[in-house]
Amino acid sequence: MAKDKFIIEPHFRLHEWVAQEKGYFIDEGLDYEFRELVQSSDGASQQLGDKVGAMQTFEQGRKSDISCACHWTVNVAATKGHGKLYGDVYQVSTCGIFVPPDSKVKVPEDLAGVPISVGYQSGSHYATIQALEQFIPQDKINLSFKDGLVFGRMEKLLNGEVPACTLFSGPYYFAEQLGFKKVLDCTFMMATMLTGDPDMDDVKKFFHALKRAQADIDLRPELYTKHYAKEFPKRFHAKMDTRRWGPGERIVFEPYSREIFEDSRSWIQEHGIIENNDLGSQSYEKAVVRLTA
């Protein structure tokens, strides 16, 4: 029986596009298929409704062999049996809270009570709380979950429909380019989810290719920021100048360790982000796949 292609969903970062451009997946012998969802759906894939975010997409079942989300959500989704967290790497994502250029919000303390558009149980949800609770009490952090995932809420910010919004990766750089004010950085970790039963040799090949792409991005980022356009709805392209944008997410080829796993779960539980504090029952050994010692 013919082996199925390895299905990749790019996740708002440059690496997969660089690896494809440079032929690294082919060099590794990976028989793969890209399934890009944002541009191909003109952003409709980001409009999931109120309180529907990354966690819910894992619960509904993702179609790709490998995908990413914030590490908090991947952690919990994996311990609930919705896939396996790939524990040999993690990622760090550029992220920030933005307001319109004419906003009266000047410092983080000014965000007390102001609705901040984030993705429900997605990276922006956790990261906004993590960053802001240094400045204002948790009961004054007012998060809005009705504006969709990152491109949906970005568009509402650009159109003046929301007073504040947490953005990451390309949308972060786009808002910055257009003169929107970054009130606070809230960088966050991301993790990789393996769905179904992918061939682990293919997983190794995939990450070998991305490791080469990471070195290229580190060395000459200006050659590759053009690839952000491949994931933006085309209606934004005329205003985008990706020459001004940064490298975005970085892949760290270090383990998502047991300590990180447990500390993250404690933080989620303390903040009551998951309904009924149901964080899943599987252990680190059951929820996480490690291919290296």
XYZ file of C-alpha atoms in Angstrom, residues 140-260:
121
model
C -9.109 44.160 35.919
C -7.776 42.264 32.875
C -10.709 42.379 30.454
C -10.314 39.860 27.635
C -12.646 39.697 24.624
C -12.951 36.334 22.843
C -15.451 37.111 20.080
C -13.163 38.463 17.365
C -11.679 35.265 15.960
C -8.096 34.095 15.672
C -5.128 36.299 14.856
C -6.114 37.644 11.403
C -9.712 38.198 12.418
C -8.880 40.319 15.422
C -6.041 42.079 13.567
C -8.511 43.292 10.944
C -10.862 44.613 13.604
C -7.998 46.503 15.225
C -6.966 48.010 11.876
C -10.589 49.029 11.193
C -10.986 50.714 14.588
C -13.540 48.163 15.796
C -11.661 47.088 18.945
C -9.720 49.251 21.438
C -6.854 46.794 22.010
C -5.648 43.533 20.544
C -2.923 40.976 21.177
C -1.086 39.979 17.983
C 1.847 37.739 17.104
C 4.104 36.944 14.154
C 3.212 38.625 10.837
C 0.134 40.477 12.167
C 2.342 41.884 14.965
C 4.765 43.322 12.408
C 1.941 44.583 10.172
C 0.279 46.532 13.000
C 3.672 47.944 13.968
C 4.369 48.955 10.354
C 1.023 50.796 10.151
C 1.782 52.853 13.245
C -0.292 51.039 15.845
C 1.158 51.388 19.338
C 2.626 48.386 21.127
C 1.818 48.823 24.799
C 3.471 45.649 26.035
C 5.480 42.721 24.710
C 4.146 39.316 25.691
C 6.381 36.764 24.015
C 5.160 33.200 24.483
C 6.204 29.609 23.962
C 4.658 27.349 21.369
C 4.707 23.586 20.987
C 4.191 21.033 18.233
C 1.294 18.588 18.110
C 1.457 15.268 16.274
C -1.972 14.113 15.143
C -2.925 10.551 14.308
C -0.018 8.180 13.791
C 2.594 9.927 11.626
C 5.765 8.094 10.631
C 8.371 9.255 13.145
C 11.056 9.117 10.462
C 9.010 11.738 8.617
C 8.859 13.842 11.790
C 12.659 13.676 12.025
C 13.009 14.681 8.372
C 10.601 17.574 8.867
C 12.554 18.990 11.785
C 15.940 18.448 10.135
C 14.660 20.629 7.286
C 13.339 23.278 9.695
C 16.643 23.345 11.564
C 18.399 24.243 8.322
C 15.744 26.879 7.644
C 16.243 28.350 11.126
C 19.940 28.876 10.407
C 19.086 30.615 7.128
C 16.595 32.915 8.868
C 19.084 33.710 11.630
C 21.794 34.571 9.097
C 19.833 36.547 6.486
C 16.288 37.281 7.689
C 15.793 40.015 5.097
C 15.845 37.381 2.339
C 12.882 35.520 3.764
C 10.400 37.950 5.344
C 8.683 38.041 1.924
C 7.155 34.677 2.815
C 4.788 36.260 5.360
C 2.661 37.329 2.388
C 1.891 33.682 1.626
C -0.221 33.417 4.770
C -1.981 36.796 4.701
C -5.339 37.253 2.965
C -4.584 38.984 -0.334
C -6.666 42.059 0.518
C -3.872 43.177 2.867
C -0.971 42.726 0.445
C -0.990 46.230 -1.070
C -0.275 47.805 2.339
C 2.304 45.270 3.491
C 6.024 46.044 3.351
C 7.566 42.841 4.643
C 11.059 44.310 4.167
C 10.399 46.156 7.441
C 9.313 43.048 9.336
C 11.354 40.875 11.673
C 12.082 37.136 11.749
C 9.157 36.271 14.028
C 8.892 32.879 15.679
C 12.086 31.016 16.533
C 12.406 27.248 16.879
C 14.470 26.194 19.884
C 15.970 22.740 19.434
C 15.867 21.929 23.135
C 13.482 19.625 25.019
C 10.014 20.532 26.213
C 11.011 19.029 29.545
C 8.980 17.495 32.342
C 9.686 20.633 34.410
C 8.274 22.893 31.685
